[in-house]
Amino acid sequence: MIETITVDLGPRSYDIIVGTDVLAAAGSRLARLLPGRPLIVISDSTVAELHLSTLLSSLAAAGIAEATPVILPPGESTKDFAHLELLLETLLERGIDRRTVLVALGGGVIGDIVGFAAAIALRGIDFVQVPTTLLAQVDSAVGGKTAIDSRHGKNLIGAFHQPLLVLTDIATLDTLPIRQRRAGYAEVAKYGLLGDADFFSWLEAEGPALCADAPAAPAARDAARAARHRAIVQSCRMKAAIVAADERESGDRALLNLGHTFGHALEAEAGFGDVLLHGEGVALGMVLAFELSADLGLCAAGDVERVRRHLAAIGLPTRIADLPVARDWTPDGLIRPMAKDKKAYDRQPRFVLTRGIGRAFMMHDVPIDAVRAVLARSLAR
Ligand code: NAD
Ligand code: GLY
């Protein structure tokens, strides 16, 4: 069950390989694609414990002499200047040259910091993404956005730098904690909501099983993996097409930010970290974006209810008041960080709104009173 999706960017095109046993076969693929190139694997300590040995064995079996892996701490706080410096200095100490290829084994945190290190080390070296979270497999590992966080906000320091290859082993999701799987699922649902109503209908039927822990019975486990495979492939196809058409986000790539203007504000208020995971913020943000669209007469109230019902069935938050951390939050407190969002223009937040499920578009002049009203409703206890 291997599917290859190509991100078509001319001379910088690359493949996304999705399937099971992709990690165990990584060595032979990398040996074919990058003959004789030195590799350095970078991971976080949680992922390293679970999946690094499979990758290293496969590199060794393919005759790839990779250097000692670099292991960073897990969590969003790793995406900072201090860890970037540590990573870059370690790589330089190892004597990397322009033939060196970095291999990012982990979730979006590892993918983002390793991608950024690759973008700036020696003015740019190659890297490969080996995503191990659902979020990274359907979103962050694809498309070449790399970054670290600043005290002014998330992902504010970074570069566009495309990987050479994305190796997605869906079996790695079996070890992912359910909360992380659900958070990643928000990005899967996003693809249906922004541009593919049929995919969203399919997710309404298959989503809960797709997110659940791997069942013990082999037939049920195979069915869950098959559903994950289909969801990841469809998500990657949609992202690949959007990135190929608008690599630098001057047009339709901005649609991938459905739910993110609200979501980032919620994450900022929650302090970026485990209190509110990125995907949880995106789930809430998508509900708020649909509500705002309905309030502005752009989409039907029934669509808002469908979105809310589905995300709630997955176990994702759909009202801000349901977050224990939100007790003292106010609409204006949430609107403030929106002006610092990367998508803001003249300090005015921009929103991806919708004319219905699968029909997202970018709106520039959203009345801030309408945003305030939506936030107030979601905050009401
Ligand atoms: P993450 O990388 O922090 O991973 C979540 C947790 O799961 C970590 O503790 C990690 O150690 C653990 N983990 C990873 N894989 C595992 C596995 N297979 N089994 C068990 N545990 C595992 O978080 P994430 O949700 O993958 O990524 C979030 C980051 O991605 C954020 O920093 C966000 O800004 C970024 N992001 C980037 C893009 C982009 O386009 N570059 C898009 C979306 C999000
Ligand atoms: N995650 C949004 C993007 O890649 O553009």
CSV table of C-alpha atoms and ligand atoms in Angstrom, one decimal:
chain,number,residue,atom,x,y,z
A,1,MET,CA,0.0,0.0,0.0
A,2,ILE,CA,2.4,2.7,-1.2
A,3,GLU,CA,1.3,5.9,-2.9
A,4,THR,CA,3.5,8.5,-4.4
A,5,ILE,CA,2.4,12.1,-4.7
A,6,THR,CA,4.6,14.6,-6.5
A,7,VAL,CA,4.9,18.2,-5.4
A,8,ASP,CA,5.5,19.8,-8.8
A,9,LEU,CA,7.9,22.7,-8.5
A,10,GLY,CA,10.0,22.3,-11.6
A,11,PRO,CA,13.6,21.6,-10.8
A,12,ARG,CA,12.7,21.5,-7.1
A,13,SER,CA,9.9,18.9,-7.4
A,14,TYR,CA,9.9,16.1,-4.9
A,15,ASP,CA,7.9,13.0,-4.0
A,16,ILE,CA,5.8,12.3,-0.9
A,17,ILE,CA,5.8,8.5,-0.3
A,18,VAL,CA,2.9,7.3,1.8
A,19,GLY,CA,2.5,3.8,3.1
A,20,THR,CA,3.4,1.3,5.8
A,21,ASP,CA,7.0,0.0,6.2
A,22,VAL,CA,8.2,3.2,4.6
A,23,LEU,CA,10.6,3.8,7.5
A,24,ALA,CA,12.1,0.3,7.2
A,25,ALA,CA,12.6,0.9,3.5
A,26,ALA,CA,13.9,4.4,3.9
A,27,GLY,CA,17.5,3.3,3.5
A,28,SER,CA,17.1,1.9,0.0
A,29,ARG,CA,15.1,4.9,-1.2
A,30,LEU,CA,17.6,7.3,0.2
A,31,ALA,CA,20.6,5.4,-1.2
A,32,ARG,CA,18.9,5.5,-4.7
A,33,LEU,CA,18.0,9.2,-4.5
A,34,LEU,CA,21.2,10.4,-2.8
A,35,PRO,CA,24.0,8.0,-3.7
A,36,GLY,CA,27.1,8.6,-1.6
A,37,ARG,CA,25.7,11.7,0.2
A,38,PRO,CA,26.4,11.9,4.0
A,39,LEU,CA,23.2,12.0,6.1
A,40,ILE,CA,22.5,13.3,9.6
A,41,VAL,CA,19.3,12.2,11.3
A,42,ILE,CA,17.7,14.7,13.7
A,43,SER,CA,14.9,13.7,16.0
A,44,ASP,CA,13.3,14.4,19.4
A,45,SER,CA,13.9,12.1,22.3
A,46,THR,CA,10.4,10.7,22.3
A,47,VAL,CA,10.3,9.9,18.7
A,48,ALA,CA,13.9,8.6,18.8
A,49,GLU,CA,13.0,6.1,21.5
A,50,LEU,CA,10.1,4.7,19.4
A,51,HIS,CA,11.3,4.9,15.7
A,52,LEU,CA,14.9,5.9,15.3
A,53,SER,CA,16.3,2.3,15.5
A,54,THR,CA,14.1,1.3,12.5
A,55,LEU,CA,15.4,4.2,10.5
A,56,LEU,CA,19.0,3.6,11.4
A,57,SER,CA,18.8,-0.1,10.7
A,58,SER,CA,17.4,0.6,7.3
A,59,LEU,CA,20.1,3.1,6.5
A,60,ALA,CA,22.8,0.7,7.7
A,61,ALA,CA,21.2,-2.1,5.6
A,62,ALA,CA,21.4,0.1,2.5
A,63,GLY,CA,25.1,0.8,3.2
A,64,ILE,CA,24.6,4.4,4.2
A,65,ALA,CA,27.2,5.6,6.7
A,66,GLU,CA,25.2,8.1,8.6
A,67,ALA,CA,26.7,10.2,11.5
A,68,THR,CA,25.5,9.9,15.1
A,69,PRO,CA,22.0,11.3,15.2
A,70,VAL,CA,21.3,14.6,16.9
A,71,ILE,CA,18.5,14.4,19.5
A,72,LEU,CA,16.6,17.5,20.6
A,73,PRO,CA,14.0,17.7,23.4
A,74,PRO,CA,10.4,17.2,22.4
A,75,GLY,CA,7.8,20.0,22.4
A,76,GLU,CA,7.1,23.5,20.9
A,77,SER,CA,9.8,25.1,23.2
A,78,THR,CA,12.4,23.4,21.0
A,79,LYS,CA,11.5,25.7,18.1
A,80,ASP,CA,13.6,28.6,19.5
A,81,PHE,CA,16.9,30.4,18.9
A,82,ALA,CA,18.7,28.5,21.6
A,83,HIS,CA,17.9,25.1,20.1
A,84,LEU,CA,18.5,26.4,16.5
A,85,GLU,CA,21.9,27.6,17.6
A,86,LEU,CA,22.7,24.3,19.4
A,87,LEU,CA,21.6,22.4,16.3
A,88,LEU,CA,23.6,24.5,13.8
A,89,GLU,CA,26.8,24.6,16.0
A,90,THR,CA,26.6,20.8,16.4
A,91,LEU,CA,26.2,20.3,12.6
A,92,LEU,CA,29.2,22.7,11.9
A,93,GLU,CA,31.3,20.9,14.6
A,94,ARG,CA,30.6,17.7,12.7
A,95,GLY,CA,32.1,19.3,9.6
A,96,ILE,CA,29.0,19.2,7.4
A,97,ASP,CA,29.5,20.3,3.8
A,98,ARG,CA,27.1,21.2,1.0
A,99,ARG,CA,26.6,17.5,0.2
A,100,THR,CA,25.3,16.7,3.7
A,101,VAL,CA,21.6,15.9,3.9
A,102,LEU,CA,19.6,16.4,7.1
A,103,VAL,CA,16.9,13.9,7.8
A,104,ALA,CA,14.1,15.3,10.1
A,105,LEU,CA,12.5,12.4,11.9
A,106,GLY,CA,9.5,13.6,14.0
A,107,GLY,CA,6.5,15.9,14.1
A,108,GLY,CA,6.1,19.5,13.0
A,109,VAL,CA,8.5,20.8,15.6
A,110,ILE,CA,11.4,18.7,14.3
A,111,GLY,CA,10.4,19.2,10.7
A,112,ASP,CA,10.2,23.0,11.1
A,113,ILE,CA,13.5,23.5,13.0
A,114,VAL,CA,15.5,21.1,10.9
A,115,GLY,CA,14.1,22.6,7.7
A,116,PHE,CA,15.1,26.0,8.9
A,117,ALA,CA,18.5,24.9,9.9
A,118,ALA,CA,18.9,23.3,6.4
A,119,ALA,CA,17.8,26.6,4.8
A,120,ILE,CA,20.5,28.6,6.5
A,121,ALA,CA,23.4,26.2,7.2
A,122,LEU,CA,26.2,27.0,4.7
A,123,ARG,CA,23.5,29.2,3.0
A,124,GLY,CA,21.4,26.2,2.3
A,125,ILE,CA,21.8,22.4,2.3
A,126,ASP,CA,19.3,19.6,1.5
A,127,PHE,CA,16.9,17.9,3.8
A,128,VAL,CA,14.4,15.1,3.9
A,129,GLN,CA,11.2,15.0,5.9
A,130,VAL,CA,10.2,11.8,7.8
A,131,PRO,CA,7.0,13.0,9.5
A,132,THR,CA,5.7,10.9,12.5
A,133,THR,CA,2.6,12.8,13.6
A,134,LEU,CA,-0.6,13.1,11.7
A,135,LEU,CA,-0.3,16.8,11.6
A,136,ALA,CA,3.2,16.6,10.1
A,137,GLN,CA,2.2,13.9,7.6
A,138,VAL,CA,-0.7,15.9,6.2
A,139,ASP,CA,0.6,19.4,6.5
A,140,SER,CA,3.9,20.6,8.0
A,141,ALA,CA,6.2,18.2,6.2
A,142,VAL,CA,4.9,19.2,2.8
A,143,GLY,CA,5.3,22.6,1.2
A,144,GLY,CA,8.6,23.9,2.4
A,145,LYS,CA,7.5,26.3,5.2
A,146,THR,CA,10.2,26.1,7.9
A,147,ALA,CA,10.5,28.3,11.0
A,148,ILE,CA,11.2,28.8,14.7
A,149,ASP,CA,9.1,30.9,17.1
A,150,SER,CA,9.8,34.4,18.4
A,151,ARG,CA,8.6,35.9,21.7
A,152,HIS,CA,6.5,38.0,19.3
A,153,GLY,CA,4.7,34.9,18.0
A,154,LYS,CA,4.8,31.5,16.4
A,155,ASN,CA,6.7,30.8,13.2
A,156,LEU,CA,7.8,34.4,12.7
A,157,ILE,CA,11.4,33.6,11.8
A,158,GLY,CA,11.8,31.2,9.0
A,159,ALA,CA,12.3,30.5,5.3
A,160,PHE,CA,10.7,28.7,2.4
A,161,HIS,CA,12.9,25.7,1.8
A,162,GLN,CA,11.6,22.6,0.1
A,163,PRO,CA,12.6,19.1,1.2
A,164,LEU,CA,14.1,16.6,-1.3
A,165,LEU,CA,11.7,13.9,-0.3
A,166,VAL,CA,9.0,13.2,2.2
A,167,LEU,CA,8.8,9.7,3.7
A,168,THR,CA,5.5,9.1,5.4
A,169,ASP,CA,5.1,5.8,7.3
A,170,ILE,CA,1.5,5.7,8.6
A,171,ALA,CA,2.4,2.9,11.0
A,172,THR,CA,4.3,5.4,13.1
A,173,LEU,CA,0.9,6.9,14.0
A,174,ASP,CA,0.1,3.8,16.0
A,175,THR,CA,2.4,5.1,18.8
A,176,LEU,CA,1.1,8.7,18.7
A,177,PRO,CA,-1.0,9.7,21.7
A,178,ILE,CA,-4.7,10.0,20.9
A,179,ARG,CA,-4.8,13.7,21.8
A,180,GLN,CA,-2.0,14.4,19.2
A,181,ARG,CA,-3.8,12.3,16.6
A,182,ARG,CA,-7.0,14.2,17.1
A,183,ALA,CA,-5.2,17.5,16.9
A,184,GLY,CA,-3.6,16.4,13.6
A,185,TYR,CA,-7.0,15.3,12.4
A,186,ALA,CA,-8.1,19.0,12.5
A,187,GLU,CA,-5.7,19.6,9.6
A,188,VAL,CA,-7.2,16.7,7.7
A,189,ALA,CA,-10.7,18.0,8.2
A,190,LYS,CA,-9.4,21.4,7.0
A,191,TYR,CA,-8.8,20.1,3.5
A,192,GLY,CA,-12.4,18.9,3.2
A,193,LEU,CA,-13.7,22.2,4.6
A,194,LEU,CA,-11.6,24.4,2.4
A,195,GLY,CA,-12.0,22.7,-0.9
A,196,ASP,CA,-13.5,19.2,-1.1
A,197,ALA,CA,-17.0,18.7,0.2
A,198,ASP,CA,-17.0,15.0,-0.9
A,199,PHE,CA,-13.9,14.4,1.2
A,200,PHE,CA,-15.5,16.0,4.2
A,201,SER,CA,-18.6,13.8,3.8
A,202,TRP,CA,-16.3,10.8,3.7
A,203,LEU,CA,-14.5,12.0,6.8
A,204,GLU,CA,-17.9,12.4,8.6
A,205,ALA,CA,-18.3,8.6,8.2
A,206,GLU,CA,-14.7,7.5,8.7
A,207,GLY,CA,-13.1,10.2,10.8
A,208,PRO,CA,-13.8,8.7,14.3
A,209,ALA,CA,-12.4,5.3,13.4
A,210,LEU,CA,-9.4,6.9,11.7
A,211,CYS,CA,-8.5,8.8,14.9
A,212,ALA,CA,-9.2,6.0,17.4
A,213,ASP,CA,-6.4,3.9,19.0
A,214,ALA,CA,-5.3,1.0,16.8
A,215,PRO,CA,-7.8,-1.9,17.5
A,216,ALA,CA,-6.3,-5.2,18.5
A,217,ALA,CA,-8.3,-7.3,15.9
A,218,PRO,CA,-6.2,-7.4,12.7
A,219,ALA,CA,-9.2,-6.8,10.4
A,220,ALA,CA,-10.2,-3.6,12.3
A,221,ARG,CA,-6.6,-2.4,12.5
A,222,ASP,CA,-6.2,-2.9,8.7
A,223,ALA,CA,-9.4,-1.0,8.1
A,224,ALA,CA,-8.3,1.9,10.4
A,225,ARG,CA,-4.9,2.0,8.6
A,226,ALA,CA,-6.6,2.0,5.2
A,227,ALA,CA,-8.8,4.9,6.2
A,228,ARG,CA,-5.7,6.8,7.5
A,229,HIS,CA,-3.9,6.0,4.3
A,230,ARG,CA,-6.7,7.4,2.2
A,231,ALA,CA,-7.1,10.5,4.3
A,232,ILE,CA,-3.3,11.3,4.3
A,233,VAL,CA,-3.0,10.7,0.6
A,234,GLN,CA,-6.0,13.0,-0.2
A,235,SER,CA,-4.7,15.7,2.2
A,236,CYS,CA,-1.2,15.5,0.6
A,237,ARG,CA,-2.7,15.6,-2.9
A,238,MET,CA,-4.6,18.8,-2.1
A,239,LYS,CA,-1.6,20.4,-0.4
A,240,ALA,CA,0.7,19.4,-3.2
A,241,ALA,CA,-1.6,21.0,-5.8
A,242,ILE,CA,-2.0,24.2,-3.8
A,243,VAL,CA,1.8,24.5,-3.1
A,244,ALA,CA,2.6,23.8,-6.8
A,245,ALA,CA,0.3,26.7,-7.8
A,246,ASP,CA,1.3,29.2,-5.2
A,247,GLU,CA,4.6,28.2,-3.4
A,248,ARG,CA,5.1,31.5,-1.7
A,249,GLU,CA,1.5,32.1,-0.5
A,250,SER,CA,0.7,35.1,-2.7
A,251,GLY,CA,-2.8,33.6,-3.5
A,252,ASP,CA,-4.6,30.3,-2.9
A,253,ARG,CA,-2.0,28.9,-0.5
A,254,ALA,CA,-3.5,31.3,2.1
A,255,LEU,CA,-6.6,29.0,2.1
A,256,LEU,CA,-4.6,26.5,4.0
A,257,ASN,CA,-4.9,28.9,6.9
A,258,LEU,CA,-8.6,28.2,7.3
A,259,GLY,CA,-9.2,28.5,11.1
A,260,HIS,CA,-5.7,29.8,11.7
A,261,THR,CA,-6.3,33.5,12.4
A,262,PHE,CA,-8.6,32.5,15.2
A,263,GLY,CA,-6.5,29.5,16.1
A,264,HIS,CA,-3.2,31.3,16.4
A,265,ALA,CA,-4.9,34.0,18.6
A,266,LEU,CA,-6.2,31.2,20.9
A,267,GLU,CA,-2.8,29.5,21.0
A,268,ALA,CA,-1.1,32.8,21.8
A,269,GLU,CA,-3.6,33.5,24.7
A,270,ALA,CA,-3.0,29.9,25.9
A,271,GLY,CA,0.8,30.4,25.9
A,272,PHE,CA,1.8,28.1,23.0
A,273,GLY,CA,2.3,24.6,24.3
A,274,ASP,CA,0.4,21.6,25.7
A,275,VAL,CA,-2.5,23.7,27.2
A,276,LEU,CA,-3.9,24.1,23.7
A,277,LEU,CA,-2.3,22.1,20.9
A,278,HIS,CA,-2.0,23.7,17.4
A,279,GLY,CA,-4.6,21.4,15.9
A,280,GLU,CA,-7.0,22.0,18.7
A,281,GLY,CA,-6.7,25.8,18.1
A,282,VAL,CA,-7.3,25.1,14.4
A,283,ALA,CA,-10.4,23.0,15.1
A,284,LEU,CA,-11.9,25.8,17.2
A,285,GLY,CA,-10.8,28.4,14.7
A,286,MET,CA,-12.5,26.5,11.9
A,287,VAL,CA,-15.8,26.5,13.8
A,288,LEU,CA,-15.4,30.2,14.5
A,289,ALA,CA,-14.6,30.9,10.8
A,290,PHE,CA,-17.8,29.1,9.8
A,291,GLU,CA,-19.8,31.0,12.4
A,292,LEU,CA,-18.4,34.3,11.2
A,293,SER,CA,-19.2,33.4,7.6
A,294,ALA,CA,-22.8,32.5,8.6
A,295,ASP,CA,-23.1,35.8,10.6
A,296,LEU,CA,-22.0,37.7,7.5
A,297,GLY,CA,-24.6,35.9,5.4
A,298,LEU,CA,-22.0,34.0,3.4
A,299,CYS,CA,-22.8,30.4,4.4
A,300,ALA,CA,-25.8,28.4,5.8
A,301,ALA,CA,-26.2,27.9,9.6
A,302,GLY,CA,-26.6,24.1,8.8
A,303,ASP,CA,-23.0,24.1,7.5
A,304,VAL,CA,-21.8,25.5,10.8
A,305,GLU,CA,-23.6,22.8,12.7
A,306,ARG,CA,-22.2,20.1,10.5
A,307,VAL,CA,-18.6,21.3,11.2
A,308,ARG,CA,-19.2,21.6,14.9
A,309,ARG,CA,-20.9,18.2,15.1
A,310,HIS,CA,-18.1,16.4,13.2
A,311,LEU,CA,-15.2,18.0,15.2
A,312,ALA,CA,-17.0,17.3,18.4
A,313,ALA,CA,-17.5,13.6,17.4
A,314,ILE,CA,-13.7,13.4,17.0
A,315,GLY,CA,-13.2,14.8,20.5
A,316,LEU,CA,-11.9,18.3,19.4
A,317,PRO,CA,-13.0,21.5,21.2
A,318,THR,CA,-15.7,23.5,19.4
A,319,ARG,CA,-16.4,26.3,21.9
A,320,ILE,CA,-13.8,28.5,23.6
A,321,ALA,CA,-15.8,28.4,26.9
A,322,ASP,CA,-15.1,24.6,27.0
A,323,LEU,CA,-11.3,25.3,27.5
A,324,PRO,CA,-10.6,25.5,31.2
A,325,VAL,CA,-7.7,27.9,30.4
A,326,ALA,CA,-10.2,30.4,28.9
A,327,ARG,CA,-11.9,31.4,32.1
A,328,ASP,CA,-10.7,35.1,32.0
A,329,TRP,CA,-10.4,35.5,28.3
A,330,THR,CA,-12.2,38.4,26.5
A,331,PRO,CA,-13.0,39.0,22.8
A,332,ASP,CA,-10.6,42.0,22.7
A,333,GLY,CA,-7.8,40.1,24.4
A,334,LEU,CA,-8.1,37.5,21.5
A,335,ILE,CA,-8.4,40.1,18.8
A,336,ARG,CA,-5.1,41.8,19.8
A,337,PRO,CA,-2.7,39.0,18.8
A,338,MET,CA,-4.5,38.8,15.4
A,339,ALA,CA,-2.8,42.0,14.3
A,340,LYS,CA,0.6,40.3,14.7
A,341,ASP,CA,-0.4,37.3,12.7
A,342,LYS,CA,1.8,36.8,9.6
A,343,LYS,CA,-1.3,37.1,7.4
A,344,ALA,CA,-2.2,40.5,8.9
A,345,TYR,CA,-2.0,43.5,6.5
A,346,ASP,CA,-1.7,47.0,7.9
A,347,ARG,CA,-2.2,45.4,11.3
A,348,GLN,CA,-5.7,44.3,10.1
A,349,PRO,CA,-6.4,40.6,10.6
A,350,ARG,CA,-7.3,38.7,7.5
A,351,PHE,CA,-9.6,35.7,7.5
A,352,VAL,CA,-10.3,32.6,5.4
A,353,LEU,CA,-14.1,32.6,5.3
A,354,THR,CA,-16.4,30.2,3.4
A,355,ARG,CA,-19.5,30.1,1.3
A,356,GLY,CA,-20.2,26.6,2.5
A,357,ILE,CA,-18.4,23.3,3.1
A,358,GLY,CA,-15.5,23.0,0.5
A,359,ARG,CA,-15.9,26.6,-0.6
A,360,ALA,CA,-13.3,28.7,1.3
A,361,PHE,CA,-12.0,32.1,0.2
A,362,MET,CA,-9.8,34.9,1.6
A,363,MET,CA,-11.6,38.0,2.9
A,364,HIS,CA,-9.7,41.2,3.7
A,365,ASP,CA,-12.2,43.7,5.2
A,366,VAL,CA,-13.9,41.6,7.8
A,367,PRO,CA,-15.9,44.0,10.2
A,368,ILE,CA,-14.1,43.6,13.5
A,369,ASP,CA,-17.4,44.0,15.4
A,370,ALA,CA,-18.6,40.7,13.7
A,371,VAL,CA,-15.4,39.0,14.9
A,372,ARG,CA,-16.0,40.3,18.4
A,373,ALA,CA,-19.5,39.0,18.4
A,374,VAL,CA,-18.5,35.5,17.3
A,375,LEU,CA,-15.8,35.4,20.0
A,376,ALA,CA,-18.2,36.7,22.7
A,377,ARG,CA,-20.7,33.9,21.8
A,378,SER,CA,-18.1,31.2,21.9
A,379,LEU,CA,-16.7,32.5,25.2
A,380,ALA,CA,-20.2,32.7,26.9
A,381,ARG,CA,-20.6,30.2,29.7
B,1,NAD,P1,5.3,17.9,17.7
B,1,NAD,O1,6.3,17.8,16.7
B,1,NAD,O2,5.6,18.7,18.9
B,1,NAD,O3,4.8,16.4,18.1
B,1,NAD,C1,3.8,16.3,19.1
B,1,NAD,C2,4.3,15.3,20.2
B,1,NAD,O4,4.2,14.0,19.7
B,1,NAD,C3,5.8,15.5,20.6
B,1,NAD,O5,5.9,15.4,22.0
B,1,NAD,C4,6.5,14.4,19.9
B,1,NAD,O6,7.7,14.0,20.6
B,1,NAD,C5,5.5,13.3,19.9
B,1,NAD,N1,5.5,12.4,18.8
B,1,NAD,C6,5.8,12.6,17.5
B,1,NAD,N2,5.7,11.5,16.7
B,1,NAD,C7,5.3,10.5,17.6
B,1,NAD,C8,5.0,9.2,17.4
B,1,NAD,N3,4.9,8.6,16.2
B,1,NAD,N4,4.7,8.5,18.5
B,1,NAD,C9,4.7,9.0,19.7
B,1,NAD,N5,4.9,10.3,20.0
B,1,NAD,C10,5.2,11.1,18.9
B,1,NAD,O7,4.0,18.6,17.1
B,1,NAD,P2,3.2,18.5,15.7
B,1,NAD,O8,1.7,18.6,16.1
B,1,NAD,O9,3.6,17.4,14.9
B,1,NAD,O10,3.6,19.8,15.0
B,1,NAD,C11,3.3,21.1,15.5
B,1,NAD,C12,4.3,22.1,14.9
B,1,NAD,O11,4.1,22.1,13.5
B,1,NAD,C13,4.0,23.5,15.4
B,1,NAD,O12,5.2,24.1,15.8
B,1,NAD,C14,3.4,24.2,14.2
B,1,NAD,O13,3.7,25.6,14.1
B,1,NAD,C15,4.1,23.4,13.1
B,1,NAD,N6,3.4,23.5,11.8
B,1,NAD,C16,4.1,23.8,10.7
B,1,NAD,C17,3.5,23.8,9.5
B,1,NAD,C18,4.3,24.1,8.2
B,1,NAD,O14,3.8,24.2,7.2
B,1,NAD,N7,5.6,24.1,8.3
B,1,NAD,C19,2.2,23.5,9.3
B,1,NAD,C20,1.4,23.2,10.5
B,1,NAD,C21,2.1,23.2,11.7
B,2,GLY,N1,0.3,25.1,6.8
B,2,GLY,C1,0.0,26.1,5.9
B,2,GLY,C2,0.9,26.1,4.7
B,2,GLY,O1,1.8,25.2,4.6
B,2,GLY,O2,0.8,27.0,3.9
